[in-house]
CSV table of C-alpha atoms and ligand atoms in Angstrom, one decimal:
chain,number,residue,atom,x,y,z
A,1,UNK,CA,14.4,-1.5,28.3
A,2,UNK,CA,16.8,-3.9,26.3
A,3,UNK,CA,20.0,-2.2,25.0
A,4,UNK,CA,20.8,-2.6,21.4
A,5,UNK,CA,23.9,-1.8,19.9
A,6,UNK,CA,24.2,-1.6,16.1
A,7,UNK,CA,27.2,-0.7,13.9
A,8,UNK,CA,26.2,1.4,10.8
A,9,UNK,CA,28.8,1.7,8.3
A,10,UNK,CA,26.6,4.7,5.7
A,11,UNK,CA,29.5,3.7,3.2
A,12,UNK,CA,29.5,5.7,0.0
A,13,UNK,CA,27.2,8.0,-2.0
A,14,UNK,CA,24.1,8.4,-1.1
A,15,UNK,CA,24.2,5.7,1.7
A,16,UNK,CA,25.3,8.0,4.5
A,17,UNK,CA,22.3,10.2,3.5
A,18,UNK,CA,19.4,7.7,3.2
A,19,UNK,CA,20.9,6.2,6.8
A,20,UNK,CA,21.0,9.4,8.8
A,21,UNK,CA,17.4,10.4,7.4
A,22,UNK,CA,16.1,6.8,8.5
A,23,UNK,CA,18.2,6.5,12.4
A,24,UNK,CA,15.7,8.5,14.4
A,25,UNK,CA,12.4,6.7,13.5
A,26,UNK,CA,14.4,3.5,13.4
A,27,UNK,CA,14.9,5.0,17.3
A,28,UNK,CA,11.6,5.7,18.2
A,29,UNK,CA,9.9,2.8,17.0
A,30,UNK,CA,12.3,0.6,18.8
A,31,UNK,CA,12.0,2.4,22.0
A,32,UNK,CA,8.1,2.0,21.4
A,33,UNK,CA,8.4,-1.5,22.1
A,34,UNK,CA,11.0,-1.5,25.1
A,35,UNK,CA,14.3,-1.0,23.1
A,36,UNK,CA,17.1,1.6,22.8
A,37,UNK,CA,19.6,1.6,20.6
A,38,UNK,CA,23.7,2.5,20.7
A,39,UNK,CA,24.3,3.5,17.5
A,40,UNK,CA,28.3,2.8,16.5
A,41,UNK,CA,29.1,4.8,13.4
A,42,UNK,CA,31.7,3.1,11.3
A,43,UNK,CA,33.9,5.1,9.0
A,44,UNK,CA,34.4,1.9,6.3
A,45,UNK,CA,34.0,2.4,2.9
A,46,UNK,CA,35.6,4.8,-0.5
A,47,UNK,CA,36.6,7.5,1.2
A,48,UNK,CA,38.5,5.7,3.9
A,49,UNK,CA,39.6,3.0,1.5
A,50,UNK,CA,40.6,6.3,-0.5
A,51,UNK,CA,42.7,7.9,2.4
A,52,UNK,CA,44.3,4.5,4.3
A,53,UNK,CA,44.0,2.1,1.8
A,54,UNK,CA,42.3,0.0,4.1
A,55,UNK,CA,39.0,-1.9,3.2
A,56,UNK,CA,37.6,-3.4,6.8
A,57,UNK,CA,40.5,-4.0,9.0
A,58,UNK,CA,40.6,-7.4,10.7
A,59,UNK,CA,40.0,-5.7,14.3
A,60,UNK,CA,36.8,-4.7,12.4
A,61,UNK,CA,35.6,-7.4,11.4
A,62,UNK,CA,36.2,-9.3,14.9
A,63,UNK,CA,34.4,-6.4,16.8
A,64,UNK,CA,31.2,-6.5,14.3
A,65,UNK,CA,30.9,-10.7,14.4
A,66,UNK,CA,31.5,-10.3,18.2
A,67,UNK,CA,30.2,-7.5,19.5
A,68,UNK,CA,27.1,-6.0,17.8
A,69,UNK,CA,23.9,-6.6,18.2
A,70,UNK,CA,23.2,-5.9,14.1
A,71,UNK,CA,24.8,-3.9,11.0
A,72,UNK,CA,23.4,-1.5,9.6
A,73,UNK,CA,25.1,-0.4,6.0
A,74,UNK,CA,23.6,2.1,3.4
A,75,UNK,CA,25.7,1.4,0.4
A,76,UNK,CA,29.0,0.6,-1.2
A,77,UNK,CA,29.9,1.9,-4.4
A,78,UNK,CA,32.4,4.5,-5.7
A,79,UNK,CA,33.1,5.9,-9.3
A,80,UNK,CA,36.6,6.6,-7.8
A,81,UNK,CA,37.0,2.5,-7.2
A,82,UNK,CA,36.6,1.4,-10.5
A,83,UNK,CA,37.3,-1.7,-9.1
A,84,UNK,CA,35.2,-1.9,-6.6
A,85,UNK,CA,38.2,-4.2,-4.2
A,86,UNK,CA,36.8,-2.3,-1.0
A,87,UNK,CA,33.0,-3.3,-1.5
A,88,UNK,CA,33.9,-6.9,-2.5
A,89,UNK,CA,36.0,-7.0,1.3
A,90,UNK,CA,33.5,-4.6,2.9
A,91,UNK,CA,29.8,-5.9,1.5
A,92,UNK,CA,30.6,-8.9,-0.1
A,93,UNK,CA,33.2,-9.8,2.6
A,94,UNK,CA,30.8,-9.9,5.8
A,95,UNK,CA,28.2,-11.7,3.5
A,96,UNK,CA,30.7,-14.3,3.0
A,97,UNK,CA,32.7,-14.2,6.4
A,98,UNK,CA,30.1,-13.9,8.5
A,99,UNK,CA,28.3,-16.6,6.8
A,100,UNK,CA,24.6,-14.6,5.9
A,101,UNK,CA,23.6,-17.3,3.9
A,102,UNK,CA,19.9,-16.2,3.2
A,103,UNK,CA,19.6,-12.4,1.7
A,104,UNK,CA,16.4,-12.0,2.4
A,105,UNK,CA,14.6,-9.0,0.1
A,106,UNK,CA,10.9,-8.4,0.2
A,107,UNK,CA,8.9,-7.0,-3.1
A,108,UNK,CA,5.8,-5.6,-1.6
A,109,UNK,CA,3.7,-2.8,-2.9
A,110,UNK,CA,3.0,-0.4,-0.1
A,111,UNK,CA,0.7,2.1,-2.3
A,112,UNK,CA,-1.6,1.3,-5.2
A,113,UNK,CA,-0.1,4.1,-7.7
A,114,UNK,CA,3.8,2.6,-7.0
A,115,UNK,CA,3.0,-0.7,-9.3
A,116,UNK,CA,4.2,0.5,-12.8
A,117,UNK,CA,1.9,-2.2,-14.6
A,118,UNK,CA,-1.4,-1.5,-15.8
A,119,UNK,CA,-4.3,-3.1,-13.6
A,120,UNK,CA,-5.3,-6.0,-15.6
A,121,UNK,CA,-8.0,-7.2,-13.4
A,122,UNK,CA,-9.7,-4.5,-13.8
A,123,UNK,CA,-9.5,-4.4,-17.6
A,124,UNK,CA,-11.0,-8.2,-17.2
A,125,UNK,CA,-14.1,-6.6,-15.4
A,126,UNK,CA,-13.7,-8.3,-12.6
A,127,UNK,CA,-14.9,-5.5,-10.3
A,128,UNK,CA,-11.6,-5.9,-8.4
A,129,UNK,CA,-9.0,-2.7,-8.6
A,130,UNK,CA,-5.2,-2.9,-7.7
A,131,UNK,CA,-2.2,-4.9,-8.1
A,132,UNK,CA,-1.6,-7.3,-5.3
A,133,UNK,CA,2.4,-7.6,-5.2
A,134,UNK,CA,3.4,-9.2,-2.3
A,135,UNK,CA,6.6,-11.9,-1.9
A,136,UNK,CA,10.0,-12.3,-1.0
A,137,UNK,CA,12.9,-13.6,-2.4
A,138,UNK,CA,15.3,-15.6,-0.7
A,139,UNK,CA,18.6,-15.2,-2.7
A,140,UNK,CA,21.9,-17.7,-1.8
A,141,UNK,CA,24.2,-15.3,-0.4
A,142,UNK,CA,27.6,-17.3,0.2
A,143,UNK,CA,28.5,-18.5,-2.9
A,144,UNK,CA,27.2,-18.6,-6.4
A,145,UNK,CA,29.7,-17.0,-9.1
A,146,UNK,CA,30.1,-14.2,-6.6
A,147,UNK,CA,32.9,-16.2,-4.9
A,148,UNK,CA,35.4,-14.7,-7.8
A,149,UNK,CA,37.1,-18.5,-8.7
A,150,UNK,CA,38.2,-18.7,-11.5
A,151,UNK,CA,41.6,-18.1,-14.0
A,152,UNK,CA,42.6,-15.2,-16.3
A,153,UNK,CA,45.1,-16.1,-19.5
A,154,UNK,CA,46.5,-13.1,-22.2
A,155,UNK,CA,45.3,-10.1,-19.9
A,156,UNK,CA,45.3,-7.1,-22.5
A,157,UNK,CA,45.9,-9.3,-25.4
A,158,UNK,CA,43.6,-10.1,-28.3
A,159,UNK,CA,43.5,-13.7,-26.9
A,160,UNK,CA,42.4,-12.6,-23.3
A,161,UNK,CA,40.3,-14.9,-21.8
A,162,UNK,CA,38.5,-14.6,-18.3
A,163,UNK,CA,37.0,-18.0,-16.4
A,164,UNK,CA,34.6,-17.4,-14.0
A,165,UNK,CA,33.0,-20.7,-12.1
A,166,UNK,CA,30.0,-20.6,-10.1
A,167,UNK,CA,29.8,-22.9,-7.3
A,168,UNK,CA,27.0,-24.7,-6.2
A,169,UNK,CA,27.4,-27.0,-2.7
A,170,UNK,CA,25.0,-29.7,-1.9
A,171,UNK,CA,24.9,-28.1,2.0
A,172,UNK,CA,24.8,-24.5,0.9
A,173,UNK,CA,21.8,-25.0,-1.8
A,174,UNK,CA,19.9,-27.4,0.3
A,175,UNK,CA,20.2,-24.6,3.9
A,176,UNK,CA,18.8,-21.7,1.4
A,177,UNK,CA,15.8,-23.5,0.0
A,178,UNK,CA,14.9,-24.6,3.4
A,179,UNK,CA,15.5,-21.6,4.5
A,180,UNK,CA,12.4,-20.2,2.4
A,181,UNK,CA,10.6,-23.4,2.9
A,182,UNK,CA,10.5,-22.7,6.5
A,183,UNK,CA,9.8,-19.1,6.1
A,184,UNK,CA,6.7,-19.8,4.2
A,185,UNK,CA,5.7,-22.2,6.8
A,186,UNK,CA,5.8,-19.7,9.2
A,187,UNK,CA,4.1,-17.3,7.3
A,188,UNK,CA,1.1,-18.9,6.3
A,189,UNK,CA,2.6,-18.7,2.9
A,190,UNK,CA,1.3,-21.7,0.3
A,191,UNK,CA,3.6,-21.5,-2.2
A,192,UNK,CA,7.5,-21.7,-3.2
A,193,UNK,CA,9.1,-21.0,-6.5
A,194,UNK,CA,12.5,-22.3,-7.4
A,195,UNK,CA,14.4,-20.6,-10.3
A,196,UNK,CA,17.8,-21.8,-12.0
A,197,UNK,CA,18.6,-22.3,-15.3
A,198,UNK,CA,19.5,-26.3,-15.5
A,199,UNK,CA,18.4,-26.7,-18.8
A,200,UNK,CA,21.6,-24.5,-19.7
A,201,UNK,CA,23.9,-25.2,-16.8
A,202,UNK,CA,24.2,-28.6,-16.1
A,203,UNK,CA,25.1,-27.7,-12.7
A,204,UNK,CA,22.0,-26.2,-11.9
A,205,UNK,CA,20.7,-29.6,-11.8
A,206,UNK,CA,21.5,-30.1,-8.2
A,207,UNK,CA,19.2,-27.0,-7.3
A,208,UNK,CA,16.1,-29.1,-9.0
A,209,UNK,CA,17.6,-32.3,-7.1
A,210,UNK,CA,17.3,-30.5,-3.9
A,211,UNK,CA,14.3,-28.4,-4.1
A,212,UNK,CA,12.6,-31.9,-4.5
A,213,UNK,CA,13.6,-33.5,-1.7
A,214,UNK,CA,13.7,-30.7,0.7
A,215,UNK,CA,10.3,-29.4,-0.9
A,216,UNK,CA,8.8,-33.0,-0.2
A,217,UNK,CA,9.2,-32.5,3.7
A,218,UNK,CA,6.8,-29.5,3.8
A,219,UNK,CA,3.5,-31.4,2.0
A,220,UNK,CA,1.4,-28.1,3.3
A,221,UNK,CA,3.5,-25.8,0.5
A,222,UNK,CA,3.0,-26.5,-3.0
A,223,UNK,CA,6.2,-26.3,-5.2
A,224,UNK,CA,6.8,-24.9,-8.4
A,225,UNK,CA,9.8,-24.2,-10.9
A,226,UNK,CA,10.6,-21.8,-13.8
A,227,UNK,CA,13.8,-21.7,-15.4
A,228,UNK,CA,15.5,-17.9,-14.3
A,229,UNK,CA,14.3,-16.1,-18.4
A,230,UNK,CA,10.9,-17.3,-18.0
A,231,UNK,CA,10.2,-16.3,-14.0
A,232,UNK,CA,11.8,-12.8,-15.0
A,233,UNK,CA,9.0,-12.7,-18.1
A,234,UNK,CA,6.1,-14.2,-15.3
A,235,UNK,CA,7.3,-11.7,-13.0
A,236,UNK,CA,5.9,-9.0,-14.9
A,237,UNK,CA,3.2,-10.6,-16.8
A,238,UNK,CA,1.3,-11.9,-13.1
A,239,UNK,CA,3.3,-10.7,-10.2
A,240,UNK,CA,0.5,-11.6,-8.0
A,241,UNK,CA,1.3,-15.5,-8.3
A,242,UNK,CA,4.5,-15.3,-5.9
A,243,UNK,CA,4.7,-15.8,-3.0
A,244,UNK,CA,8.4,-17.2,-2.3
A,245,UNK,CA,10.9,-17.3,-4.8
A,246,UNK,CA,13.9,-18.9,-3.9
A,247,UNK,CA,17.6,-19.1,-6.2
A,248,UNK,CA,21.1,-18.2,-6.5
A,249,UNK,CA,23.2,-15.4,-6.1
A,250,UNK,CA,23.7,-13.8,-9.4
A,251,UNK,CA,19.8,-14.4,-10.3
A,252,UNK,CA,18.4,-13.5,-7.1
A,253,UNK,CA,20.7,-10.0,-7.2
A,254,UNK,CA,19.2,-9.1,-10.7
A,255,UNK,CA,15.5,-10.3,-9.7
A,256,UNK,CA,15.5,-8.5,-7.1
A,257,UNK,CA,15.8,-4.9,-8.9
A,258,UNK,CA,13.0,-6.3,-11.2
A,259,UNK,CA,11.2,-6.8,-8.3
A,260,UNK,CA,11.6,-3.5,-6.6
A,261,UNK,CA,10.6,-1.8,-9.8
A,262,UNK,CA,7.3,-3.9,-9.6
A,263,UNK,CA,6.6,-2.0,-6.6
A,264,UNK,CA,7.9,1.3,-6.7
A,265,UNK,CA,11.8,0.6,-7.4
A,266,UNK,CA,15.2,0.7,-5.5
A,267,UNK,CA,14.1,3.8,-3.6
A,268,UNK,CA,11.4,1.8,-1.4
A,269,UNK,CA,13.6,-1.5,-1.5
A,270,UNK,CA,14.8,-3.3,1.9
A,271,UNK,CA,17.4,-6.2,2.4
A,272,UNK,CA,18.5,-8.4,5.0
A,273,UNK,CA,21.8,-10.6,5.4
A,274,UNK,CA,20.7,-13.4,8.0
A,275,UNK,CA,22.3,-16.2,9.4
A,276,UNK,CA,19.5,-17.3,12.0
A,277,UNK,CA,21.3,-17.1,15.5
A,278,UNK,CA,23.7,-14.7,14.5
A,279,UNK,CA,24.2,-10.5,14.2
A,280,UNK,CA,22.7,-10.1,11.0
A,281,UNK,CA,23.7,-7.0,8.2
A,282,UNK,CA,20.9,-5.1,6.5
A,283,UNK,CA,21.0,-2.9,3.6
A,284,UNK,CA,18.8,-1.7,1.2
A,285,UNK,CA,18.8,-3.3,-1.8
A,286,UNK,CA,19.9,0.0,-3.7
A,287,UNK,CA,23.9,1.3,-4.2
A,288,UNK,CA,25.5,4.5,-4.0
A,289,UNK,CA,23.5,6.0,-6.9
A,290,UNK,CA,26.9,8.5,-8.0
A,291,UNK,CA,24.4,10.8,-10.0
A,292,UNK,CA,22.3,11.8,-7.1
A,293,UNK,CA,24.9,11.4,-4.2
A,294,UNK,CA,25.0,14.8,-2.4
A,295,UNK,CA,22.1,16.2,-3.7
A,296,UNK,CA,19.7,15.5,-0.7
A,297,UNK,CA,16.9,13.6,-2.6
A,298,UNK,CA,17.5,10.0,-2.3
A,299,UNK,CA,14.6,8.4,-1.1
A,300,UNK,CA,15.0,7.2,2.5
A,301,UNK,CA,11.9,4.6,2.5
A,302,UNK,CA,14.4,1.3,1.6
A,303,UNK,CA,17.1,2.5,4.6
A,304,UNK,CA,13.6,2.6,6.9
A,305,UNK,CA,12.2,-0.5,5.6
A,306,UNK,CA,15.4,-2.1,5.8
A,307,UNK,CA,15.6,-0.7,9.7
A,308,UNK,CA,11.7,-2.7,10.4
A,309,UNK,CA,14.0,-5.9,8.9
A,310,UNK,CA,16.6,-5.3,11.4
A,311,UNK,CA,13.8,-4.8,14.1
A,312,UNK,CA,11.6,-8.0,13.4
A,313,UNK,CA,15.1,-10.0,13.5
A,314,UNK,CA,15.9,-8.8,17.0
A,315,UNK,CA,12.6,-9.5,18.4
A,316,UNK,CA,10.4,-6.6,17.8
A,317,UNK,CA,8.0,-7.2,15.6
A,318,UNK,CA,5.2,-4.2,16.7
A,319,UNK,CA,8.2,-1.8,16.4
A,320,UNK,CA,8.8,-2.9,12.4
A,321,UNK,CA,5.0,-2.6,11.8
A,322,UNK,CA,5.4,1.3,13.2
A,323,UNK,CA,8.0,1.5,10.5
A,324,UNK,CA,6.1,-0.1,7.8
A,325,UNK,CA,3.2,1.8,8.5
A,326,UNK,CA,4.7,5.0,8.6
A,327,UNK,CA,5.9,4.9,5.4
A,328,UNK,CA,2.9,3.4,4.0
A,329,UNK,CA,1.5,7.1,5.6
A,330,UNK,CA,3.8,8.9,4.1
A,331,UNK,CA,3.2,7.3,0.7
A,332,UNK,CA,-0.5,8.1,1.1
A,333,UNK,CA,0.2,11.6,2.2
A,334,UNK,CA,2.4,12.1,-0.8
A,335,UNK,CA,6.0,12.5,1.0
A,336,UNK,CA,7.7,11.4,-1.5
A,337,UNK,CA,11.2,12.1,-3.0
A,338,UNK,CA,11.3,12.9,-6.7
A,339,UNK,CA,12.3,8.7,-7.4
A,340,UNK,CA,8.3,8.8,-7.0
A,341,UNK,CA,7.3,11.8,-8.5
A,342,UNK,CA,7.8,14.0,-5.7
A,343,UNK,CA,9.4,17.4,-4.4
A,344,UNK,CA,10.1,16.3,-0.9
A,345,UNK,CA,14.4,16.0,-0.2
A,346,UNK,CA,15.6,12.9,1.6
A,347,UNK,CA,15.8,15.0,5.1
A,348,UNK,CA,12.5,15.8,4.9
A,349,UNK,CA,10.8,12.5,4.1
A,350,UNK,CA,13.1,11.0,7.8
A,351,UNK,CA,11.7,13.6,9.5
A,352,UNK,CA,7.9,13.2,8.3
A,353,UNK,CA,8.1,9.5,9.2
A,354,UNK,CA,9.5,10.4,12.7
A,355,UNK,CA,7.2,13.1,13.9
A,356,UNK,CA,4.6,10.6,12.5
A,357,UNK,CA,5.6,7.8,14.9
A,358,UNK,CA,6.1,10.6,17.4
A,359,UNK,CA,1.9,11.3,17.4
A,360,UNK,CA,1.0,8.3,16.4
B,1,NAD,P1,22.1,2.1,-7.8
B,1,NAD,O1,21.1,1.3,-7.0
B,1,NAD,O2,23.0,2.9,-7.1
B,1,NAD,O3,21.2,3.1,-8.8
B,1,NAD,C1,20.3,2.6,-9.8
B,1,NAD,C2,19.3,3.7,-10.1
B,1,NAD,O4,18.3,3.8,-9.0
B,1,NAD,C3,19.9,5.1,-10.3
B,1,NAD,O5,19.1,5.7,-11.2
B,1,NAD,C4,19.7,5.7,-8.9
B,1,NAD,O6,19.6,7.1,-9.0
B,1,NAD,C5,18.4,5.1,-8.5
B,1,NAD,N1,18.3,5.0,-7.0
B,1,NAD,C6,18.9,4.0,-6.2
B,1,NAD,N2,18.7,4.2,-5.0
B,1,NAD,C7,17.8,5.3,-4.9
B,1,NAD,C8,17.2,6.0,-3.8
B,1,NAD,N3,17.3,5.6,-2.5
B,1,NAD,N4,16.4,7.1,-4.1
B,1,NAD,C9,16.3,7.5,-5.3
B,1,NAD,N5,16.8,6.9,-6.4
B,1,NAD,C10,17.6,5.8,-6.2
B,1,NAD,O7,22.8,1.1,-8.8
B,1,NAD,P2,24.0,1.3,-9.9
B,1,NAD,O8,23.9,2.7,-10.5
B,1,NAD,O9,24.0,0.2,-10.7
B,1,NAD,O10,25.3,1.3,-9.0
B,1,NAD,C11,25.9,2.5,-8.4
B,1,NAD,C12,27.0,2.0,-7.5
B,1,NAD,O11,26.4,1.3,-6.3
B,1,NAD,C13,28.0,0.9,-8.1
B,1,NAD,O12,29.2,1.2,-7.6
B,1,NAD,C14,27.4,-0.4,-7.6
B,1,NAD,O13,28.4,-1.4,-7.5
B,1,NAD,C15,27.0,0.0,-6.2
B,1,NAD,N6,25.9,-0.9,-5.6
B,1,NAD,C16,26.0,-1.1,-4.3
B,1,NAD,C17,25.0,-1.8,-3.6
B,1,NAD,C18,25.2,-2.1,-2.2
B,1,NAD,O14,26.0,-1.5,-1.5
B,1,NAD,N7,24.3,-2.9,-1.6
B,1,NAD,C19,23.9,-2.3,-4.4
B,1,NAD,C20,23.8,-2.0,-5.7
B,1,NAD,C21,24.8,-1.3,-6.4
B,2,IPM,C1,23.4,-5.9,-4.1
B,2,IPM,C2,24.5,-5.3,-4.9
B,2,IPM,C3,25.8,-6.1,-4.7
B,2,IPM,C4,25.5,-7.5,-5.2
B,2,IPM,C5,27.0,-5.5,-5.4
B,2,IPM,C6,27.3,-4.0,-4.9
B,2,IPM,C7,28.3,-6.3,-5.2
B,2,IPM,O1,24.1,-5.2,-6.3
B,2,IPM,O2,23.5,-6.0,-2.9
B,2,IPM,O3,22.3,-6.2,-4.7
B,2,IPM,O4,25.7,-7.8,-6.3
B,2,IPM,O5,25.2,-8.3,-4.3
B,3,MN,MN1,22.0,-5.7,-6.6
C-alpha cells in the first residue's frame, strides 16, 4: 500500500460540503488500486480569514509545497470579503507561488441528456444520435492580467482611473502551449486550438509567434487558431471539433464555465493546478455558490471528478476511472442534485457513488 497524504482546505460556501460528500469514494477508489490516503484538513479560508485575519500563513504554505502529497480545495469565495484579499493569497496565491503553470479543466459530457444543445446530427439525418463533447482546456495559470500589475490615479473621484496590464513572458506562453501539445501527444489527441485575441491586443502576438514554432515540433498534431469571440461562438455552434484548446488566464477562466455548461455545468466540472513533478492543487472549477451554501444540495460530481484528476496525477489511473465511472452510474441512474433536475441532496449523491464502488 503507498501512503498518500493530501491537505484539503473545503474553504468557503459550499466547498466544505461538495468535499466531504466526495472524501470517501475518493478513499475507496484509491485504496482499490494499492493506495491509502491521510487526509490533513486545513482550516484556510473566510471564516478564518474572518476570525484571525490571516489568509494562508507562511508556515502554511511551506508545509503544503513541502510536505503533501496533493491539495485538495473546494472553493474560495465569501459575500462577507467583498474583496476577495484571502482567495487572491489563498487560490490565486498557491497557483502563483507554487508555480501550477497549466490549469488543466476537462469539458466532457458524461450523459447524453447533460448537453444543453439540440442534436444537430440528428436533425441532418445522419442516423447518428448524441452530442460528442469531449476536450480539455489548458488555461496559463501564472500570469495573464491575474498577476494584479498595474496603477490606480483619483480613487473615488470622477477622474478615477484603474490600469490593469496583462503580462505575457516568452518562457511562460511557450511551457503552457507545450504543455497541451504534449498532452495531446500522449493522448492520441490530433488536434490543438490556440485562442487570443491579437488582432486587438498587440501583445497577443507573441502567443501566435509561439504556437508556431512550438506547434511545428509536433508534425503528428494539426494546429489551428481562432481569435477568443469567435472560439466562444464555435464552441457552441460545433463543440464536437475540440479536442485541445489552449490560452490565457482571463480567457481560459471564462471558457471554461462555457464549457461546463456544454456538458452539464459547474456542478459536474473538475480542475487541476499542475506543475509536472511537483504536489499539484485541484479544485473544481465551481466557487462558493453563496445562494445555495448550507442548503445540502450542491452537486458533489466536480469535487469527485476533480478527486479522479488528483488520482491519475499521482499514478493511479484504474482508481480515477472507478471515479469516472461511478458518476457516469450515477448520472444514468438519475442521482442527481437539483443543478440537474433532480431531488437527490449533496450527502446523498457521495454516498450513492461510494456504496457503488463499494459493490462494484
Ligand atoms: P459559482 O461557481 O459559485 O456559482 C455559479 C452558479 O453555479 C450559481 O448559480 C451556483 O449556484 C451554481 N453552482 C456552482 N457550483 C455548483 C454545484 N456544485 N452544484 C450546484 N450548483 C452549483 O460562481 P459565482 O456565483 O460567480 O461566485 C461565487 C463566489 O465563488 C465568488 O466569491 C467567486 O469569486 C467565487 N469563486 C471561487 C472559485 C474557486 O474557488 N475556484 C471559482 C469560481 C468562483
Ligand atoms: C476559477 C475562479 C477563480 C479564477 C477566481 C475565484 C479568482 O473563477 O478558478 O475559475 O478566476 O481563476
Ligand atoms: Mn472561474
Amino acid at each position: 500500500m503507498k501512503a498518500l497524504r493530501i491537505a484539503v482546505i473545503g474553504g468557503d460556501g459550499i466547498g466544505p460540503e461538495v468535499i466531504e460528500a466526495a472524501i470517501p469514494a475518493i478513499e475507496l477508489a484509491a485504496k482499490s488500486e494499492g493506495a491509502t490516503i491521510a487526509w490533513e484538513r486545513l482550516p484556510y479560508g473566510a471564516d478564518h480569514y474572518l476570525k484571525t485575519g490571516e489568509t494562508l500563513p507562511d508556515a502554511a504554505f511551506a508545509h503544503l509545497k513541502n510536505a503533501v502529497d496533493a491539495i485538495f480545495l473546494g472553493a474560495m469565495g465569501d459575500p462577507r470579503v467583498p474583496g476577495n484579499e484571502h482567495a487572491r493569497d489563498i487560490l490565486l496565491g498557491l497557483r502563483f507561488r507554487l508555480d501550477l503553470y497549466i490549469n488543466f479543466r476537462p469539458c466532457t459530457l458524461l450523459h447524453p441528456d447533460l448537453c444543453p444543445l439540440k442534436d444537430q446530427r440528428e436533425n441532418e439525418g445522419t442516423g447518428e444520435r448524441g452530442r460528442q463533447v469531449d476536450f480539455v482546456i489548458f488555461r496559463e495559470n501564472t500570469e495573464g492580467l491575474y498577476l494584479g500589475r498595474g496603477s490606480s490615479k483619483n480613487v473615488g473621484t470622477a477622474d478615477e482611473e484603474q490600469i490593469a496590464e496583462e503580462v505575457n513572458t516568452a518562457p511562460k506562453v511557450e511551457r503552457i502551449i507545450r504543455a497541451a501539445f504534449d498532452w495531446a501527444r500522449a493522448n492520441k489527441r490530433t488536434r490543438v486550438t490556440m485562442a487570443d485575441k491579437s488582432n486587438a491586443i498587440p501583445a497577443h502576438r507573441l502567443w501566435q509567434r509561439l504556437f508556431g514554432e512550438v506547434g511545428a515540433k509536433y508534425p503528428d498534431i494539426t494546429r489551428d487558431h481562432f481569435y477568443i469571440d469567435a472560439l466562444a461562438m464555435q464552441m457552441v455552434k460545433s463543440p464536437e471539433q475540440f479536442q485541445v484548446i489552449v490560452t490565457n488566464n482571463l480567457f481560459g477562466d471564462i471558457i471554461s464555465d462555457l464549457g461546463a455548461q456544454l456538458v452539464g455545468g459547474l456542478g459536474v466540472a473538475a480542475s487541476a493546478n499542475l506543475h509536472p513533478g511537483l504536489a499539484g492543487l485541484f479544485e473544481p472549477v465551481h466557487g462558493s455558490a453563496p445562494p445555495i451554501a448550507g442548503k445540502g444540495i450542491a452537486n458533489p460530481m466536480a469535487a469527485v471528478l476533480t478527486g479522479a484528476l488528483m488520482l491519475a496525477d499521482l499514478g493511479f489511473p484504474k482508481a480515477a476511472a472507478l471515479l469516472d465511472g461511478a458518476v457516469r452510474a450515477a448520472l444514468r441512474e438519475g442521482q442527481r442534485t437539483p443543478d440537474l433536475g433532480g431531488s437527490a441532496r449533496t450527502a446523498d449523491v457521495g454516498r450513492w457513488i461510494a456504496d457503488y464502488l463499494r459493490t462494484a
